[in-house]
mmCIF file as gemmi writes it, N, C-alpha and C atoms, coordinates in Angstrom:
data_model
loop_
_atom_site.group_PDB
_atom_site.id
_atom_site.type_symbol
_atom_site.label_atom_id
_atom_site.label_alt_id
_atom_site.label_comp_id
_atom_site.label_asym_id
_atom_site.label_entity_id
_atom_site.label_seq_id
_atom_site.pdbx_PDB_ins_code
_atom_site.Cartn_x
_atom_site.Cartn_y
_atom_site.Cartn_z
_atom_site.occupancy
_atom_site.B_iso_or_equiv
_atom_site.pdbx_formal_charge
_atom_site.auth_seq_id
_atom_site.auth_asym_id
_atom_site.pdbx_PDB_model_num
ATOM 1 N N . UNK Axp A 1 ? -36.414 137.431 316.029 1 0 ? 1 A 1
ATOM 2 C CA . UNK Axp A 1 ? -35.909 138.028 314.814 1 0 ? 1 A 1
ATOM 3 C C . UNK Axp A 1 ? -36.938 139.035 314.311 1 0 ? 1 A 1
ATOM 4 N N . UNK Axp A 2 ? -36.544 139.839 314.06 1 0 ? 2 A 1
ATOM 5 C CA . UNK Axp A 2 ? -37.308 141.311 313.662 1 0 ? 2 A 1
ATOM 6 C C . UNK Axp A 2 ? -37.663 141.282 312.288 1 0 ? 2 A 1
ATOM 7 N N . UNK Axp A 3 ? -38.871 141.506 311.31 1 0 ? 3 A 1
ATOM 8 C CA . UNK Axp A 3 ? -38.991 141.784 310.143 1 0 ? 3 A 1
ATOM 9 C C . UNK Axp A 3 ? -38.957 142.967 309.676 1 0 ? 3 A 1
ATOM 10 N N . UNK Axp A 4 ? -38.422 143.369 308.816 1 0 ? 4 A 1
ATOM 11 C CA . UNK Axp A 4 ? -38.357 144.761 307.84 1 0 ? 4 A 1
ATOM 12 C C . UNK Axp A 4 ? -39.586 145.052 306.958 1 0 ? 4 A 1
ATOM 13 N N . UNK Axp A 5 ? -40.463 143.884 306.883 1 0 ? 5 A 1
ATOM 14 C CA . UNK Axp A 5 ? -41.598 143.572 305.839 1 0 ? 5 A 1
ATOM 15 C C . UNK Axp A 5 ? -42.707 145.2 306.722 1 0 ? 5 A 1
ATOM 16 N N . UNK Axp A 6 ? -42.936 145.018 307.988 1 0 ? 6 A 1
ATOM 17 C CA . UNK Axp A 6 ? -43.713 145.779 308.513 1 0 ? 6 A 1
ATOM 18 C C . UNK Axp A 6 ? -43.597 147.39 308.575 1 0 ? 6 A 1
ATOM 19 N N . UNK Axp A 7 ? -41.98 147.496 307.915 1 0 ? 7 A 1
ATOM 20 C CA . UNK Axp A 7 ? -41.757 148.858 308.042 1 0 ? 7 A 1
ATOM 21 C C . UNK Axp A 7 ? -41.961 149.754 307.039 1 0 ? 7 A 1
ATOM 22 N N . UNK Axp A 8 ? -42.99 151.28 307.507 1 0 ? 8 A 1
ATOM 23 C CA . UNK Axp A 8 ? -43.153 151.765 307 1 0 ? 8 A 1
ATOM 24 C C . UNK Axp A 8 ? -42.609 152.631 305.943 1 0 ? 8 A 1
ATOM 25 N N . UNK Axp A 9 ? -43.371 152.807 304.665 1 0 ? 9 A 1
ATOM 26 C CA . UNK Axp A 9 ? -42.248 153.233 303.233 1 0 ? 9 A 1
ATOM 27 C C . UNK Axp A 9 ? -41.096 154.383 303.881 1 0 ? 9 A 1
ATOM 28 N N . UNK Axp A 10 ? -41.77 155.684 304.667 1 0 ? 10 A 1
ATOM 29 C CA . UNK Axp A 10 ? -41.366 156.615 304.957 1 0 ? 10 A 1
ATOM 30 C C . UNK Axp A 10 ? -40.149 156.435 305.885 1 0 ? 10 A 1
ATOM 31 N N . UNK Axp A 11 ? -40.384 155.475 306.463 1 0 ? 11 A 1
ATOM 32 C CA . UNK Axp A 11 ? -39.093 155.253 307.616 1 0 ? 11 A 1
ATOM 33 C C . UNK Axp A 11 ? -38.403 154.328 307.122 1 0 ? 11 A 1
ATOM 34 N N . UNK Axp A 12 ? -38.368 153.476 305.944 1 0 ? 12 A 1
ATOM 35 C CA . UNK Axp A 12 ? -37.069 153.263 304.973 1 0 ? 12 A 1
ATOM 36 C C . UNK Axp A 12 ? -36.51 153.837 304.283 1 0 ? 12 A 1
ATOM 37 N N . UNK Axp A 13 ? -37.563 155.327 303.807 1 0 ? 13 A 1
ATOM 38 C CA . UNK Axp A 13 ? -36.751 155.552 303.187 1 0 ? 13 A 1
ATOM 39 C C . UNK Axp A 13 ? -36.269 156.891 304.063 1 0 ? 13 A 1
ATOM 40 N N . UNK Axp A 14 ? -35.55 156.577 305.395 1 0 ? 14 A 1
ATOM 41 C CA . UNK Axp A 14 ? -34.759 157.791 306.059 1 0 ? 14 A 1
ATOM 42 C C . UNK Axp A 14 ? -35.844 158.527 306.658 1 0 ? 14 A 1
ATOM 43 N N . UNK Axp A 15 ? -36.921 158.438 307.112 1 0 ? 15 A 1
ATOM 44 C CA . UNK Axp A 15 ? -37.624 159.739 306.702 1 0 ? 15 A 1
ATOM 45 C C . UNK Axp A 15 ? -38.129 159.957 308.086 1 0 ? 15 A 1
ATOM 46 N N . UNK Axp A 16 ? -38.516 160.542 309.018 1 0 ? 16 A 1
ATOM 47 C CA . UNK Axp A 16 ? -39.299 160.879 310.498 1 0 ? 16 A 1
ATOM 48 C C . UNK Axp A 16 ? -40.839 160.928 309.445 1 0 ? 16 A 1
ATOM 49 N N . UNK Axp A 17 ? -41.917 160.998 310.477 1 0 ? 17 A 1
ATOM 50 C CA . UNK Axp A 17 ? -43.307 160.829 310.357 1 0 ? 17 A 1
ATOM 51 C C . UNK Axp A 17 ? -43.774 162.072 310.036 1 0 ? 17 A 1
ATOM 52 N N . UNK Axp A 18 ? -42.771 163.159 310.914 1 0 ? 18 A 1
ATOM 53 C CA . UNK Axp A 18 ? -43.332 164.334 310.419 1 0 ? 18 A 1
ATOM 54 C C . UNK Axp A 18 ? -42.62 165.431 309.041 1 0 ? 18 A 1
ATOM 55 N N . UNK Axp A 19 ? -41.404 164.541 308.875 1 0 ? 19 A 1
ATOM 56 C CA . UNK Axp A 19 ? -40.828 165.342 307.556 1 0 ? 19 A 1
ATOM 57 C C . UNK Axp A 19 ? -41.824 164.667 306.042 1 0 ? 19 A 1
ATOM 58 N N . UNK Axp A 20 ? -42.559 163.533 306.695 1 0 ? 20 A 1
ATOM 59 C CA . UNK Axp A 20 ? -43.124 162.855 305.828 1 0 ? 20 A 1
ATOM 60 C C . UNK Axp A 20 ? -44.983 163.415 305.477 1 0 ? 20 A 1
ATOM 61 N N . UNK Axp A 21 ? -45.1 163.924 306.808 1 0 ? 21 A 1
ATOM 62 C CA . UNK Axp A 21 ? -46.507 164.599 306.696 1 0 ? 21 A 1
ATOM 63 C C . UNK Axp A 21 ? -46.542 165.428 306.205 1 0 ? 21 A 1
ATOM 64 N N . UNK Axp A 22 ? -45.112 166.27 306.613 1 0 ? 22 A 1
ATOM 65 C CA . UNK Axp A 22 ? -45.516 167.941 305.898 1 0 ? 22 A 1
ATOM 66 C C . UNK Axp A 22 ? -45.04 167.896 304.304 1 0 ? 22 A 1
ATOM 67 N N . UNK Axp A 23 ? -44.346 166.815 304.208 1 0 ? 23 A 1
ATOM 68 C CA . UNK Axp A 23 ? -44.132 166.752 302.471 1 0 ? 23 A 1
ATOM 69 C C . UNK Axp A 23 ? -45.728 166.5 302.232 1 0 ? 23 A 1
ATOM 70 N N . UNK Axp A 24 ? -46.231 166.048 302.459 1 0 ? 24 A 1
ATOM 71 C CA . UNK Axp A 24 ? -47.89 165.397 302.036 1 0 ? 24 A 1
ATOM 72 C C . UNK Axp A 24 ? -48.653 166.501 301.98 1 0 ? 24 A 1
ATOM 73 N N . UNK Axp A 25 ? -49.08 167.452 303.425 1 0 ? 25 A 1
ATOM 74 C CA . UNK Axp A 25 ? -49.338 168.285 303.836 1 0 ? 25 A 1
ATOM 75 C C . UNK Axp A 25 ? -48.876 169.34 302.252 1 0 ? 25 A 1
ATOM 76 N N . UNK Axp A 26 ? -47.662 169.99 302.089 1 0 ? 26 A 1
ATOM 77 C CA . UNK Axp A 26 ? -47.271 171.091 300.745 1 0 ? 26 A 1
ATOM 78 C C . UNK Axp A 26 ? -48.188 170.252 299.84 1 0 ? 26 A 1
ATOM 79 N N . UNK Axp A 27 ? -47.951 168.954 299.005 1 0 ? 27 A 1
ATOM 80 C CA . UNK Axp A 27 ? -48.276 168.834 297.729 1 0 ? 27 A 1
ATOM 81 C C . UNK Axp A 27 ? -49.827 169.054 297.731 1 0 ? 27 A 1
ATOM 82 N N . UNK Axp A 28 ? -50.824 168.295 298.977 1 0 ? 28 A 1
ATOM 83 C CA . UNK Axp A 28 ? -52.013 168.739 298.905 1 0 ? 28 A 1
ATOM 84 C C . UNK Axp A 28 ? -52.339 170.286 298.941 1 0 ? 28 A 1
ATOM 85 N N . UNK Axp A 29 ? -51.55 170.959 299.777 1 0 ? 29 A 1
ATOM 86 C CA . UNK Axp A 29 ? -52.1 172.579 299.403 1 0 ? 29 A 1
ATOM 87 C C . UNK Axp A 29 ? -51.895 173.023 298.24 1 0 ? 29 A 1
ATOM 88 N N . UNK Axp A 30 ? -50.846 172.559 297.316 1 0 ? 30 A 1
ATOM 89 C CA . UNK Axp A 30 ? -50.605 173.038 296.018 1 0 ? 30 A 1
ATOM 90 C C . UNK Axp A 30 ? -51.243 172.933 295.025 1 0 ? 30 A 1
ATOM 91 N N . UNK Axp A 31 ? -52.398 171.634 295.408 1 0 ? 31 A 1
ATOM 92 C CA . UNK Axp A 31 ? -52.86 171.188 294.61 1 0 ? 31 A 1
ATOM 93 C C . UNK Axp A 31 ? -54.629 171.745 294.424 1 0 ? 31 A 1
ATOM 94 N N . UNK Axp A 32 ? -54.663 172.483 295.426 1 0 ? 32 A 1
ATOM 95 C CA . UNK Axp A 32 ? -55.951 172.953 295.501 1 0 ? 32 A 1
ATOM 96 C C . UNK Axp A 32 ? -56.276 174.286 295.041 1 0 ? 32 A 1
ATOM 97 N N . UNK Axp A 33 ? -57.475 174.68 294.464 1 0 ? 33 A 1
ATOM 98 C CA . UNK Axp A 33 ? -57.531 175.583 293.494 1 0 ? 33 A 1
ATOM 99 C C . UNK Axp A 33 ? -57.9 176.779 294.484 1 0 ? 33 A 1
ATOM 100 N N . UNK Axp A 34 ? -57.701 178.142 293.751 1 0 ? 34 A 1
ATOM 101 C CA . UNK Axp A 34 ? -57.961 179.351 294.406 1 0 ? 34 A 1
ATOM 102 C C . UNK Axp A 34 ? -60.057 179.026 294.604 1 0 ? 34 A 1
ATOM 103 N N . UNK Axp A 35 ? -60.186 180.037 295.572 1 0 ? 35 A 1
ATOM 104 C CA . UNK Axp A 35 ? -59.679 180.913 296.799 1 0 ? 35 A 1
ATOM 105 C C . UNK Axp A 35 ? -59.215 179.73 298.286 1 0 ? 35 A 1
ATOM 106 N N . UNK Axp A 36 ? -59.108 178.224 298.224 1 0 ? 36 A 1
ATOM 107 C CA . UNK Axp A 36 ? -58.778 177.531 298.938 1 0 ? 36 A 1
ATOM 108 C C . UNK Axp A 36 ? -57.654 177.034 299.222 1 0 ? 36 A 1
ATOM 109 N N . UNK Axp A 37 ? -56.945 177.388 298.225 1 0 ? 37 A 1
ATOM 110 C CA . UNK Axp A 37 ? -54.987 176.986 298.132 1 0 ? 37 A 1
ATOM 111 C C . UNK Axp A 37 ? -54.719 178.592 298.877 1 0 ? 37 A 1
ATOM 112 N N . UNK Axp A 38 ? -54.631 180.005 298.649 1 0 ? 38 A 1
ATOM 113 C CA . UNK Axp A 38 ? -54.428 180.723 299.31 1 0 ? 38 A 1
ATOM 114 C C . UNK Axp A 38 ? -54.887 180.677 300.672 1 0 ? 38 A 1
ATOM 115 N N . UNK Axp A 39 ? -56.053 179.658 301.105 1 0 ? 39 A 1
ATOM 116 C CA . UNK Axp A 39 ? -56.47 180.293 302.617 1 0 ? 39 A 1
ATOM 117 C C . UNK Axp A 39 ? -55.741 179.157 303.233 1 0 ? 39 A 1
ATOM 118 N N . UNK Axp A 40 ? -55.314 177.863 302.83 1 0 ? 40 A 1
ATOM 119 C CA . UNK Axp A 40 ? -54.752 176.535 303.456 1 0 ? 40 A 1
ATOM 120 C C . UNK Axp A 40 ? -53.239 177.215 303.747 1 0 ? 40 A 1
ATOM 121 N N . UNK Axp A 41 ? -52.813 177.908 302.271 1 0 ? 41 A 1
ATOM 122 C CA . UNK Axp A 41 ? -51.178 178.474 302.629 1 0 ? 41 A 1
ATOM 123 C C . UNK Axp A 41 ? -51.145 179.339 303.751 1 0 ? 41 A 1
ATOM 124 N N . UNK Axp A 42 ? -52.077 180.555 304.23 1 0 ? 42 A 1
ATOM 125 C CA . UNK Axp A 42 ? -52.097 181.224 305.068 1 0 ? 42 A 1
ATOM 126 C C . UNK Axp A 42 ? -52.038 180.408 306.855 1 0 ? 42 A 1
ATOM 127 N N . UNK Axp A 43 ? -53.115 179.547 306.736 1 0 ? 43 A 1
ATOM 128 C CA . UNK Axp A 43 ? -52.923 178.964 307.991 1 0 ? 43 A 1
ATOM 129 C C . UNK Axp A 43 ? -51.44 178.03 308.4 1 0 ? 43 A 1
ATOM 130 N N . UNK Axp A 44 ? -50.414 177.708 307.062 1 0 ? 44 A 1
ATOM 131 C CA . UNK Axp A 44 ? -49.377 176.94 307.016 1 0 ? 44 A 1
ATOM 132 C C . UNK Axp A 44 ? -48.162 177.632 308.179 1 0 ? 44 A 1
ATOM 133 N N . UNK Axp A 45 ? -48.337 179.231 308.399 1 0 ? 45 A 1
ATOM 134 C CA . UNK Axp A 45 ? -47.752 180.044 308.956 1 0 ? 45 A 1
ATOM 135 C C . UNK Axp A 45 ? -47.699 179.91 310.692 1 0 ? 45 A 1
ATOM 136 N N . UNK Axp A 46 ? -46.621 179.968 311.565 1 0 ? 46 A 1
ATOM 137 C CA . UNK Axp A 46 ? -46.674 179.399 312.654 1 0 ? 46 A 1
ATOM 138 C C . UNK Axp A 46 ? -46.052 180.266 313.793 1 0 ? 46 A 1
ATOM 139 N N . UNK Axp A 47 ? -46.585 181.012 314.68 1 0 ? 47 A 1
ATOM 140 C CA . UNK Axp A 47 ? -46.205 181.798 315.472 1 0 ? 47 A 1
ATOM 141 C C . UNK Axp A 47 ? -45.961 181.549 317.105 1 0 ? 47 A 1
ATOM 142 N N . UNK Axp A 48 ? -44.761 181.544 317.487 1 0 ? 48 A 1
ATOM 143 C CA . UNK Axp A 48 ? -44.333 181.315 319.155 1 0 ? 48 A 1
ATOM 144 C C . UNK Axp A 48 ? -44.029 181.958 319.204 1 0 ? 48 A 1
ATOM 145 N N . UNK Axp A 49 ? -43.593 181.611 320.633 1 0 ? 49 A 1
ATOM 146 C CA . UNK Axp A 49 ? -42.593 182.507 321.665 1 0 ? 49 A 1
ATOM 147 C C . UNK Axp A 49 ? -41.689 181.397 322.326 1 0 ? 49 A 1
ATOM 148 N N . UNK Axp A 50 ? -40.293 182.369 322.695 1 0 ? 50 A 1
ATOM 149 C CA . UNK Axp A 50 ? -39.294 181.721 323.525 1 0 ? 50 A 1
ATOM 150 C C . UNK Axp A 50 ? -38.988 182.394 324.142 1 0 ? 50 A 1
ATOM 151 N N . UNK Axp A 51 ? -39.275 181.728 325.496 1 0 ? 51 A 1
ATOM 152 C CA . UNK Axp A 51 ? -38.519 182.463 326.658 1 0 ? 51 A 1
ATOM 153 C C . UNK Axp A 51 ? -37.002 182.07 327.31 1 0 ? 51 A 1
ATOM 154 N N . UNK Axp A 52 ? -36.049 183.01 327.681 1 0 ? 52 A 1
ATOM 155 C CA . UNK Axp A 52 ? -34.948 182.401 327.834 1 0 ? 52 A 1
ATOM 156 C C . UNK Axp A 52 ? -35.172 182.323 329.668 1 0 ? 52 A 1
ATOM 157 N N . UNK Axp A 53 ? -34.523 181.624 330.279 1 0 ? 53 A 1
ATOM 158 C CA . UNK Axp A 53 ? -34.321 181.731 332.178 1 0 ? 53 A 1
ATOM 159 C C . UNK Axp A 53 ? -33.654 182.335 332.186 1 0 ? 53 A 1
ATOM 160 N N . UNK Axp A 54 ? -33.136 182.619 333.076 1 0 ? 54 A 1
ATOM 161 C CA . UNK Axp A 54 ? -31.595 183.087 333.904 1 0 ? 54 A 1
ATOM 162 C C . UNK Axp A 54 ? -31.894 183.48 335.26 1 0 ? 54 A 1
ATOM 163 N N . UNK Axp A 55 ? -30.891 182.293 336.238 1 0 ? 55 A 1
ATOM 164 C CA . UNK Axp A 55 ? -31.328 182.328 337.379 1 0 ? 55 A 1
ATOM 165 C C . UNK Axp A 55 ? -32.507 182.256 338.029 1 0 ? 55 A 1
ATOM 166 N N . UNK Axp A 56 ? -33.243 181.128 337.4 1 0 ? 56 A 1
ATOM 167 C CA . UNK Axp A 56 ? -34.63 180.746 337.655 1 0 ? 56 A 1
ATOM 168 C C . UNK Axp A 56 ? -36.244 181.628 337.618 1 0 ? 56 A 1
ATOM 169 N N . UNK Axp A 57 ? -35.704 182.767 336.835 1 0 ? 57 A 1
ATOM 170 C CA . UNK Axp A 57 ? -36.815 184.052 336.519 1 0 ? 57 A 1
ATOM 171 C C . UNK Axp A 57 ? -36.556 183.894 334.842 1 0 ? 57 A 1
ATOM 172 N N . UNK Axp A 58 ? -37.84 184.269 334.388 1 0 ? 58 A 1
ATOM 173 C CA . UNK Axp A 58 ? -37.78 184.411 333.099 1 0 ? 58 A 1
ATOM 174 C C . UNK Axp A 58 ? -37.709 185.877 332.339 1 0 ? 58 A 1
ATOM 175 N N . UNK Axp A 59 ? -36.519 185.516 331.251 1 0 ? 59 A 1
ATOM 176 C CA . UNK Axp A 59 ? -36.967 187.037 330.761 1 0 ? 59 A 1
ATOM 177 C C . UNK Axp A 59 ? -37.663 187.444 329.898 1 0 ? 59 A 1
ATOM 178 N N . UNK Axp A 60 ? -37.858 188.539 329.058 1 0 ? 60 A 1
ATOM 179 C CA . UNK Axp A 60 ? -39.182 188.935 328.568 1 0 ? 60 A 1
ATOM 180 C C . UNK Axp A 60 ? -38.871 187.881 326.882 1 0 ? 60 A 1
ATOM 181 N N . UNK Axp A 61 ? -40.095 186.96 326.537 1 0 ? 61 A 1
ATOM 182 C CA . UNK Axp A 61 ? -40.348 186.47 325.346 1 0 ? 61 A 1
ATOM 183 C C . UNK Axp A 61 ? -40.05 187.103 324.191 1 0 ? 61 A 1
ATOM 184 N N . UNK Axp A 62 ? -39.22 186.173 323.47 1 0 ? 62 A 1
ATOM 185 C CA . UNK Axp A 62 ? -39.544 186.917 322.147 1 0 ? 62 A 1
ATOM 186 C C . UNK Axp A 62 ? -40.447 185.816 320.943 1 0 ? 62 A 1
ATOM 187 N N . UNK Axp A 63 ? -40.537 186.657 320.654 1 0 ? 63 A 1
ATOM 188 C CA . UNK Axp A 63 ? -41.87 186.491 319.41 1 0 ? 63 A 1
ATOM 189 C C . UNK Axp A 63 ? -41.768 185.921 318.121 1 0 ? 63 A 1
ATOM 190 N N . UNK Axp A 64 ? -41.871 184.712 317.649 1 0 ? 64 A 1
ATOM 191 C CA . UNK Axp A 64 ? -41.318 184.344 316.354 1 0 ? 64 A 1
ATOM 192 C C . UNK Axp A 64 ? -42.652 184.163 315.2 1 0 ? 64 A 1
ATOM 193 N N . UNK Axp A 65 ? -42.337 184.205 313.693 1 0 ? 65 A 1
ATOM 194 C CA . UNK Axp A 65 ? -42.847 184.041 312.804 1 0 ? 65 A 1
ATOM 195 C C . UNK Axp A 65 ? -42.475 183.38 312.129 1 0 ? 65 A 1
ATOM 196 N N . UNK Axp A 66 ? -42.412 182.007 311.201 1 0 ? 66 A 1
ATOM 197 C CA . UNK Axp A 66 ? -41.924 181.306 311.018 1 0 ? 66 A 1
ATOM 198 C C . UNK Axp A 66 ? -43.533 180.626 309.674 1 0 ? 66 A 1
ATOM 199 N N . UNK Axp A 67 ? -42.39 181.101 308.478 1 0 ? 67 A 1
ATOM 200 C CA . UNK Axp A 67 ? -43.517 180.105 307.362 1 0 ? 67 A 1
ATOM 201 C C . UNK Axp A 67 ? -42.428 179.505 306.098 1 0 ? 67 A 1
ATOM 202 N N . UNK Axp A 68 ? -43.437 178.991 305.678 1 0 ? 68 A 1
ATOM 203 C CA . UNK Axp A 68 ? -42.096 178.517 304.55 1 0 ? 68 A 1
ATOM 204 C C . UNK Axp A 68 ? -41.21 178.843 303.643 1 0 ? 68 A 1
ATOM 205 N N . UNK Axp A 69 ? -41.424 180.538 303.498 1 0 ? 69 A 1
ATOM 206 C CA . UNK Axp A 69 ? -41.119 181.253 302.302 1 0 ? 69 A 1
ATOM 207 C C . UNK Axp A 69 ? -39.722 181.555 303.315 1 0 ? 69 A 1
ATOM 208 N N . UNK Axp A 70 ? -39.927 181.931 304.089 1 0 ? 70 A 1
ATOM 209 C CA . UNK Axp A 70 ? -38.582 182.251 304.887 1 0 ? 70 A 1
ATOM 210 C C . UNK Axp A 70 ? -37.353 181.969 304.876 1 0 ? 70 A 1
């Protein structure tokens, strides 16, 4: 028989580990005073690439930017 006692707040209440970090993750950057809340928000910003196949060759990447204001 399985206990519920061991389970963590975040994953009762619905939550994945990482929708739960990055909620943690915002309130601490918000909470920190200039010039260190602007340089934490800057690194928050997240840049890839995706490449699509076709027919087992890849074609040329594209380039994404991706932050929260978006």
């Amino acid at each position: 028989m399985a206990s519920t006692a061991a389970v963590p707040f975040w994953r009762s209440a619905g939550m994945t580990y990482i929708s739960y970090s990055n909620i943690c993750a915002n309130l601490v950057r918000n909470c920190l005073k200039e010039p260190y809340k602007s340089e934490a928000i800057s690194r928050e910003k997240v840049h890839f690439s995706a490449t699509k196949w076709v027919d087992g060759k890849p074609e040329k990447p594209t380039i994404r930017t991706d932050s929260p204001d978006e």
